[in-house]
C-alpha cells in the first residue's frame, strides 16, 4: 500500500459501451454552469485523483449514471471484476423552498423568458443566493461515497462520475435544477402559470403595448409616437444588472491563485464596489 491511501496500482478493466466524455484533453465542461461546477470541485478535491478521474471519464469506465433529487448514482469499472458503486449527494430543496425560488425567478421577466426558452441565465445564481439557497453544491453540502477501498477524497471513480455529470449538465442545464429537487417540466409549468407577476402584483402594461388600428384611421397621427416619452424613460421594470455581469460574459482566463480561479477572487470585489456605489 502506498502513502497516498491507495493500494497497489492496477490498470482498470476496459469496457465497451461506457459513458465517454467528449473532451479529449484539457478541461471538461463547455457551458458556464458546468464550468462553475468543475471549478468548485477542483477547489475542494484532490487534484491528483481528479486527474485520474478525467482519464477514467475519457476512457468510458463510467458504466451508467442516474440522477434523482439530491442523489446521483453510478457504477464505475475499476481494476476488479465487480464495478464500484458511486453515490454523490446534495441537499434537495423542499416544496416551500422551491415556491420561493420559482416566485423569485418569475418576478424577473428576462430570467423567466430565458428559462422558458430552454436557456440557463447566468444571473440565476444571484436569485438562489438572495433566497439563501445555493444553486451549486458547496463543500459542506456535497456528500460522496464509493464502494472501492480508496479512502481519498474523492477517489478516481468518484472523480470520473463528477466529470461525466458535468458534461451531462452541458447537454441539459435543467439537470442542475433537477438535482436540487425541481424537474424541468414542473418548473416550466410553474413559470408559465405565474405569467411573470408572481401572483402578488398586477402585471404592468408592456412598453410596446399600443392599441392597433387600421391604417386608414391613423393617417393624421400615423407618425406620432405610440408611447409617451415618460414611459420610454421608465426603466423600473428592467431587471437589476448584477455587478459581475462582465465577469460572466467573458470566457474565464486560465489563471488561478492558490488553486482558486481568478474570477472567483474578482467576483467579491465587484460585489463590494457595487454596494459602495449604492451607499
PDB file of C-alpha atoms in Angstrom, residues 4 6 41-42 44-56 150 152-157 159-160 163 259:
ATOM      1  CA  UNK A   4      -1.485   8.100  -0.736  1.00  0.00           C
ATOM      2  CA  UNK A   6      -4.490   3.617  -2.322  1.00  0.00           C
ATOM      3  CA  UNK A  41     -14.824  20.503  -7.465  1.00  0.00           C
ATOM      4  CA  UNK A  42     -11.257  21.460  -8.319  1.00  0.00           C
ATOM      5  CA  UNK A  44     -12.225  21.161  -2.764  1.00  0.00           C
ATOM      6  CA  UNK A  45     -10.982  17.859  -4.245  1.00  0.00           C
ATOM      7  CA  UNK A  46      -7.521  16.333  -4.574  1.00  0.00           C
ATOM      8  CA  UNK A  47      -6.019  17.351  -7.914  1.00  0.00           C
ATOM      9  CA  UNK A  48      -4.217  14.029  -8.462  1.00  0.00           C
ATOM     10  CA  UNK A  49      -7.360  11.950  -8.090  1.00  0.00           C
ATOM     11  CA  UNK A  50      -9.306  14.381 -10.252  1.00  0.00           C
ATOM     12  CA  UNK A  51      -6.688  13.905 -12.976  1.00  0.00           C
ATOM     13  CA  UNK A  52      -7.031  10.117 -12.812  1.00  0.00           C
ATOM     14  CA  UNK A  53     -10.805  10.551 -12.789  1.00  0.00           C
ATOM     15  CA  UNK A  54     -10.613  12.526 -16.042  1.00  0.00           C
ATOM     16  CA  UNK A  55      -8.756   9.612 -17.615  1.00  0.00           C
ATOM     17  CA  UNK A  56     -11.451   7.207 -16.433  1.00  0.00           C
ATOM     18  CA  UNK A 150      -9.552   4.027  -1.507  1.00  0.00           C
ATOM     19  CA  UNK A 152      -9.021   9.514  -0.528  1.00  0.00           C
ATOM     20  CA  UNK A 153     -11.378  12.399  -1.261  1.00  0.00           C
ATOM     21  CA  UNK A 154     -12.531  11.807  -3.849  1.00  0.00           C
ATOM     22  CA  UNK A 155     -11.253   8.565  -5.325  1.00  0.00           C
ATOM     23  CA  UNK A 156     -10.722   8.340  -9.076  1.00  0.00           C
ATOM     24  CA  UNK A 157     -14.055   6.529  -9.513  1.00  0.00           C
ATOM     25  CA  UNK A 159     -13.907  11.904  -9.870  1.00  0.00           C
ATOM     26  CA  UNK A 160     -14.833  10.157 -13.123  1.00  0.00           C
ATOM     27  CA  UNK A 163     -16.744  14.818 -14.772  1.00  0.00           C
ATOM     28  CA  UNK A 259      -5.731  26.904  -6.989  1.00  0.00           C
TER      29      UNK A 259
END
